[in-house]
Each structure stands twice: as C-alpha cells, then as structure tokens.
Short mmCIF file of C-alpha atoms in Angstrom, two decimals:
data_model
loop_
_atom_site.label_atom_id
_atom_site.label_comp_id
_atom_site.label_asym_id
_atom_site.label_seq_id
_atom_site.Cartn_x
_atom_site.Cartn_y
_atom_site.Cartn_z
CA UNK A 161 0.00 0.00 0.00
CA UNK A 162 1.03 3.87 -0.70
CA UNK A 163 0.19 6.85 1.30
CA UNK A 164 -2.75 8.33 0.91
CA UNK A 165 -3.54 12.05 -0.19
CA UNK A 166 -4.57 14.31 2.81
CA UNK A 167 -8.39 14.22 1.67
CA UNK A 168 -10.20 11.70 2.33
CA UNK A 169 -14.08 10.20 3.84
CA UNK A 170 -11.99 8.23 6.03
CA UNK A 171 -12.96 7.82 9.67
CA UNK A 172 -10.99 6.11 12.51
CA UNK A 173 -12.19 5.11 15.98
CA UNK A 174 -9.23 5.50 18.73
CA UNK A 175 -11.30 2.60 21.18
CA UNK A 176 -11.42 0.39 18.20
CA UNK A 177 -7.92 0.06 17.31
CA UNK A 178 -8.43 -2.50 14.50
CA UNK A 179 -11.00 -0.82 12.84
CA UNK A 180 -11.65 2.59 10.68
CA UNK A 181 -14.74 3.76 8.65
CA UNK A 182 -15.78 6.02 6.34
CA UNK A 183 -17.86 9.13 6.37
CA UNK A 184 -21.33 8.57 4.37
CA UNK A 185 -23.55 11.79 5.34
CA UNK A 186 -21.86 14.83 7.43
CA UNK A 187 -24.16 12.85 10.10
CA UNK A 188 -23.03 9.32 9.64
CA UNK A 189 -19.80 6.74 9.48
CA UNK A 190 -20.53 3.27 7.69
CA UNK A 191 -18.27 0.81 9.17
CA UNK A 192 -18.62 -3.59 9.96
CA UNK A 193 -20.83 -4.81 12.00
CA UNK A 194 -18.44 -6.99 13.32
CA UNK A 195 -16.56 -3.75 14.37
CA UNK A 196 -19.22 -3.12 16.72
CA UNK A 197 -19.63 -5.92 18.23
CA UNK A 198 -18.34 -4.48 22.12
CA UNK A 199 -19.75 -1.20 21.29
CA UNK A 200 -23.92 -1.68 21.70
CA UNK A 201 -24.07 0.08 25.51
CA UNK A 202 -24.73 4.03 25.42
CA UNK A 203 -22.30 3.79 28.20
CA UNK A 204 -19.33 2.72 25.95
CA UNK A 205 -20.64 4.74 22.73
CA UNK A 206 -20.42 7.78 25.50
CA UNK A 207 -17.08 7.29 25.73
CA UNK A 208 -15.81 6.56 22.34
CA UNK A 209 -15.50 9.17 19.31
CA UNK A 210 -14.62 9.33 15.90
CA UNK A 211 -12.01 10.82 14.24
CA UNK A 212 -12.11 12.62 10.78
CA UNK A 213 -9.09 14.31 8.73
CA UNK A 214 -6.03 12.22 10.12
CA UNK A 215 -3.91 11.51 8.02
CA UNK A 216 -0.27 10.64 10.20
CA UNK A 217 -1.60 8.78 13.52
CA UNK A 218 0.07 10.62 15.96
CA UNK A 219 -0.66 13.89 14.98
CA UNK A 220 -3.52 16.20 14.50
CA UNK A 221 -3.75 18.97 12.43
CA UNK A 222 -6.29 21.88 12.22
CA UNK A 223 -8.47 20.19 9.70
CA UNK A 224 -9.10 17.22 11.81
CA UNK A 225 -12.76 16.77 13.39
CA UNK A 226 -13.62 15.11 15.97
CA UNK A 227 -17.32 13.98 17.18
CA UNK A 228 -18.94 11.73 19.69
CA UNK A 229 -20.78 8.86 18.96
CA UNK A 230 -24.45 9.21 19.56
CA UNK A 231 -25.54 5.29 18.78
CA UNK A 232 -24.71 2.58 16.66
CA UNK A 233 -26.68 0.48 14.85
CA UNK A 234 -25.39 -2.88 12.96
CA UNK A 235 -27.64 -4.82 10.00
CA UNK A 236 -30.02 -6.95 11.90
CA UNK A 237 -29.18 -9.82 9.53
CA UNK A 238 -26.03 -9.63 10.08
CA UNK A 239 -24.03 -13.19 11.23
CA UNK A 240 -20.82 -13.70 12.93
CA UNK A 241 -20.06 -16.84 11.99
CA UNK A 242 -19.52 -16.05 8.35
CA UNK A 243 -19.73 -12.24 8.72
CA UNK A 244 -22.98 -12.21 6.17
CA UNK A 245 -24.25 -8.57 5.76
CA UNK A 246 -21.22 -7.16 8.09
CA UNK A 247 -22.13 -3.50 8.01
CA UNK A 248 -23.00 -0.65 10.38
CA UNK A 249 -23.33 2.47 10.73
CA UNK A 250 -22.50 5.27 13.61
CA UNK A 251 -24.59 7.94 14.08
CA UNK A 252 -22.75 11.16 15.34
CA UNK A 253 -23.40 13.28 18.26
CA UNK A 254 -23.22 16.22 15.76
CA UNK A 255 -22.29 16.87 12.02
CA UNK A 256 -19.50 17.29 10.71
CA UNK A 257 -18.30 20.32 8.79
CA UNK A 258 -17.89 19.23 4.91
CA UNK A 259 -14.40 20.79 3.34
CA UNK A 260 -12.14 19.84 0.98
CA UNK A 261 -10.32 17.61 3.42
CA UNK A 262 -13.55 15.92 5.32
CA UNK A 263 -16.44 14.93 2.98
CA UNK A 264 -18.82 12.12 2.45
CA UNK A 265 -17.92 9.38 -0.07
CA UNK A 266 -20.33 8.43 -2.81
CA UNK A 267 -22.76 5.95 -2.59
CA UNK A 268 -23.04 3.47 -5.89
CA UNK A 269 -26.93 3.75 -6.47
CA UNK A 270 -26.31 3.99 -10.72
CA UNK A 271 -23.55 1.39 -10.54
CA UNK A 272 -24.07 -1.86 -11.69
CA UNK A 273 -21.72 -5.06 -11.11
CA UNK A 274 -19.92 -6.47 -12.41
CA UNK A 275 -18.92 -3.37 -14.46
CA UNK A 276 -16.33 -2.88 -17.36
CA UNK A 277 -13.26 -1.31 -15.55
CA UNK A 278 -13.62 -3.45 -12.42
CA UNK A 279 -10.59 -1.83 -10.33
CA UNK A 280 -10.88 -0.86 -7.09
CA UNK A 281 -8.77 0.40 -4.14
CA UNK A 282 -9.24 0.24 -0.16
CA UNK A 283 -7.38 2.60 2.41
CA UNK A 284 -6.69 2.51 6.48
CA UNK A 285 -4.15 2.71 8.94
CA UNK A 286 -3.64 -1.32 9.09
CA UNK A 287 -0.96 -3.19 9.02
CA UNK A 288 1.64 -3.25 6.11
CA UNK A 289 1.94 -6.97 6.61
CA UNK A 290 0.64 -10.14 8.11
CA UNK A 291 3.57 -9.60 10.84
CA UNK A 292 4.15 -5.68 10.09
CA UNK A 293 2.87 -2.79 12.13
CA UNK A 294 0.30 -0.69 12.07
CA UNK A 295 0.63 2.14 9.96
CA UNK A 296 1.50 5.34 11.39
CA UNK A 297 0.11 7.01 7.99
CA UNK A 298 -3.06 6.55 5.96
CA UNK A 299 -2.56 3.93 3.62
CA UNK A 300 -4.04 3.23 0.05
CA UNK A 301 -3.65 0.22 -1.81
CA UNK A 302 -2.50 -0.35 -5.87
CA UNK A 303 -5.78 -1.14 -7.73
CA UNK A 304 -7.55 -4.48 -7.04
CA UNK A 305 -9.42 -5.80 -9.17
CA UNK A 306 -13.41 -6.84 -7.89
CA UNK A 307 -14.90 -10.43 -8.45
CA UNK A 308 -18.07 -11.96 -7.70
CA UNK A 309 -18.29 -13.89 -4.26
CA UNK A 310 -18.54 -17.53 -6.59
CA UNK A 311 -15.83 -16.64 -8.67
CA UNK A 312 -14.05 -16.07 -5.10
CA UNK A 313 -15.19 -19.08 -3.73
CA UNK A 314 -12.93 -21.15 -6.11
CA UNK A 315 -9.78 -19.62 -4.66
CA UNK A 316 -8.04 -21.85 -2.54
CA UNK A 317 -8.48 -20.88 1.28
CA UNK A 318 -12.39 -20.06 0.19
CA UNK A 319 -12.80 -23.40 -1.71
CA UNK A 320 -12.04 -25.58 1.94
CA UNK A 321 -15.10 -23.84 3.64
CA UNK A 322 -18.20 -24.20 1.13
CA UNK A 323 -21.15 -21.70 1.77
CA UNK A 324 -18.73 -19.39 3.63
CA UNK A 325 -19.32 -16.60 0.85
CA UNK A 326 -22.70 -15.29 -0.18
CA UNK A 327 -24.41 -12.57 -3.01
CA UNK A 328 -23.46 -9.79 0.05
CA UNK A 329 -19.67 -10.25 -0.66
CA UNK A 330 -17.66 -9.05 -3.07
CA UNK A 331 -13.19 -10.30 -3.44
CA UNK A 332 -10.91 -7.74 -4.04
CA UNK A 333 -7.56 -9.60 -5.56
CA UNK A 334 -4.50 -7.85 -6.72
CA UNK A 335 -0.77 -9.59 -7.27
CA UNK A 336 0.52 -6.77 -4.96
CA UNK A 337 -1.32 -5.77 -2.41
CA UNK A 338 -4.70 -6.00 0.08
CA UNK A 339 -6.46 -4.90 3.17
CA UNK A 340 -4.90 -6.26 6.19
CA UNK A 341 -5.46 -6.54 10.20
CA UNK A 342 -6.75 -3.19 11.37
CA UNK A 343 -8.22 -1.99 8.11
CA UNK A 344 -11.62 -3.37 9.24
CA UNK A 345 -14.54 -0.95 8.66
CA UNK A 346 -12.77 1.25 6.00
CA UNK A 347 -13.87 1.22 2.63
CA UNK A 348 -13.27 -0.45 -0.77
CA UNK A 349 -13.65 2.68 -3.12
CA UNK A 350 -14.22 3.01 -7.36
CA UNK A 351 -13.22 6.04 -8.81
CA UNK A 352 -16.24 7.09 -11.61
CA UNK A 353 -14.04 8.97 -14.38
CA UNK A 354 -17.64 10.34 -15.61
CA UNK A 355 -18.46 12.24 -11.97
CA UNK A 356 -14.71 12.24 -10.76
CA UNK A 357 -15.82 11.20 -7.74
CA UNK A 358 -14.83 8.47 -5.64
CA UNK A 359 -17.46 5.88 -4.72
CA UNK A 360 -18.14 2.69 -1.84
CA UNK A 361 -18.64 -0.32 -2.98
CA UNK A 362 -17.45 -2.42 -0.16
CA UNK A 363 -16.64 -2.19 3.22
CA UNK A 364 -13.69 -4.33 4.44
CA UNK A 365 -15.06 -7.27 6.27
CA UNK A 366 -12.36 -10.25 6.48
CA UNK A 367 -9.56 -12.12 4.88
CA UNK A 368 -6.51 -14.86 5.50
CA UNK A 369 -3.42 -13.06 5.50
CA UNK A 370 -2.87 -10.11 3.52
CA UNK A 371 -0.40 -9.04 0.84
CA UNK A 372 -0.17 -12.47 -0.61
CA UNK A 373 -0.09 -12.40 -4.12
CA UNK A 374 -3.97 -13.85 -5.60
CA UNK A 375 -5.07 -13.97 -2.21
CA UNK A 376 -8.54 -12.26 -2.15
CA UNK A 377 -9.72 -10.27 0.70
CA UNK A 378 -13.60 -9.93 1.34
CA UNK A 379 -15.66 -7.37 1.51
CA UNK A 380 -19.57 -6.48 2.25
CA UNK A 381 -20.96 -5.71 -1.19
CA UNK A 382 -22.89 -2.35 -1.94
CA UNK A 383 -24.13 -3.48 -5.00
CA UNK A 384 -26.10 -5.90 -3.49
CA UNK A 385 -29.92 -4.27 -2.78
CA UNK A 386 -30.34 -5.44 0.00
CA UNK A 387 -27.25 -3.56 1.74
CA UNK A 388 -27.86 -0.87 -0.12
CA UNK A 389 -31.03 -0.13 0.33
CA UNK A 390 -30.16 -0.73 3.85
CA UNK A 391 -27.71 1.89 4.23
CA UNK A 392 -29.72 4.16 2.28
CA UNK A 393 -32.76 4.05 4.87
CA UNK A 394 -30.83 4.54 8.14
CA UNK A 395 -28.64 7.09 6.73
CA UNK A 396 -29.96 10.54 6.46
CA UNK A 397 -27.91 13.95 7.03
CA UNK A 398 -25.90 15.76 3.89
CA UNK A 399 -24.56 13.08 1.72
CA UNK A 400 -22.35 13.18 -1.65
CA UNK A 401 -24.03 15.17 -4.88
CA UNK A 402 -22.98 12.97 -7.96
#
C-alpha cells in the first residue's frame, strides 16, 4: 500500500484500534458490523468518538474533526459466523463540517456489477503486513481488481469452507497488495471517471493473511440491494451530490 492524499471520507475510531470507517452523510460513518460488536451500551458509545481528517496517527492537524458517537446500529441480519451482511453504521453526536479535506464518499446507487473497468482500491491505517505494524500514515492500496463472491469461492483458502461466501460479498484480488489486520470498517472505493468522484462499494469485512499475491480479501458488497437499500434508509444527514 502507498500513502494516501490528505483528503479523504476516512474515519478512525481511537477505542477500536483494529478498525476505521468512512464518512457517508456529514451525520453518519458506515463501518462492519463486526466492528461493533463491544460497542452496543450508550455507556461505551459515550465514551468513544470518531475521528475525521487524520492523516499521520500521531498527529492532529487543524483540519481534523472530531465527534462523539451518539448510537450505533449494525444490519439486523447480520451473522458472525460467516460475517454475512457485516455493516454498520454510527450515528454522530453532531455533524461534521464538509471541506475539501472531510467529505462524504459516494454511494453506488447507478452502478451496476460487475462493471467494465472493475478496479478498485481500499485505504486505512492497518498493518503493512501479516507480521508488520500498524501504519503510522493513511494507507491506500494499488488497484484491485473486484470479483463476484462464486468466482471467489474457487480460490483456494475459500474453496475448503463451502457456503462461507454469499451474493453480500464481493473479493478484491491484486498480485501486490490488500487490506490487512486493522483496516476493518474502512472502505473499498471506485473512482467514476464520468463524476470524478470516488465511490463505496465495499466495506472491508475479512480475509486470510494479507499481501499475498492472488489472495482475495472480502468485503460487504454495496451493490447488493439489499445492503444498499439498507444503508440508504438509516442514513440521512448531507450526503455526496454525484
């Protein structure tokens, strides 16, 4: 993965250290469910908060915004054991302020899949290999190219655990490069030449290993209507004009 430029709709959340996010409305953060999954108490949503603008991990510059979490809710259908419909979304204790550094990421309600120019890229502050660190910097990865959930199913690590994919997932695979442990959350983005605008397709749900060449990691599909039309309902506030 490569740095990433200083703008970005990515969100990080200090008390989950393994997970980030990214900013859908000036009101709302889409992240996984399975993110979530020790934060459904007000009492620990009262004392967590989200983080908007950082680029470098240890530092924070004006532009960075920083909100409260006012509740979280996670897809009722979503399952653990396979981490089917692994989305969520955090409601903030008060909007953000849109700028050229924080703003909300597109959602893909004109995009179809699987689409001609398939390439994607995710981002977060995870780590730069199975073993590595976590990043001290906002990472982005080389294009990745999407694939349906079957066609992922016949890699090799998929192929040993039948049924473990469904239509909600989507693979990103690249011979370079992938999410890894502690980009949970964060988004797997398509860049539309026609709106020059960046749009979420996926969120980054799970994966064994990263950075291993043909490897693919999996992510919670937005194409899919069902998450989409999810996301759409519960999410209200100032979102991205195409």
């Amino acid at each position: 993965m490569k740095p990433q430029k200083r703008t970005s709709p990515m969100a990080t959340i200090p008390n989950l250290p393994y997970c980030a996010g990214s900013l859908v409305s000036d009101s709302f953060v889409a992240t996984a469910a399975h993110c979530l999954a020790n934060l459904r108490s007000p009492t620990q949503w009262e004392m967590s908060e989200v983080v908007l603008g950082m680029h470098y991990a240890r530092s924070s510059p004006p532009e960075v915004q920083v909100r409260g979490i006012k509740r979280a809710v996670m897809k009722v259908q979503y399952r653990n054991e396979n981490k089917d419909s692994d989305i969520a979304l955090i409601e903030l204790d008060r909007p953000v302020n849109i700028s050229a550094v924080i703003y909300p990421i597109c959602l893909p309600y004109d995009l179809k899949f699987p689409v001609a120019d398939p390439w994607v890229v995710t981002a977060g502050w995870g780590r730069t290999s199975y073993r590595g660190r976590q990043s001290e910097v906002l990472m982005k990865s080389k294009w990745m190219e999407m694939i349906r959930h079957d066609h992922c199913a016949a890699a090799t690590k998929y192929r040993e655990r039948p049924g473990l994919l469904t239509e909600r997932m989507l693979c990103g695979v690249s011979d370079l490069t992938d999410a890894c442990l502690g980009d949970s959350g964060g988004p797997l983005m398509f860049y539309h030449p026609k709106y020059y605008r960046w749009f979420l397709v996926g969120v980054t749900s799970f994966g064994w290993g990263c950075n291993e060449p043909n490897d693919p990691g999996v992510y919670t599909s937005l194409y899919h209507p069902d998450i989409l039309g999810w996301l759409s309902c519960a999410n209200t506030g100032q979102m991205c004009q195409n």
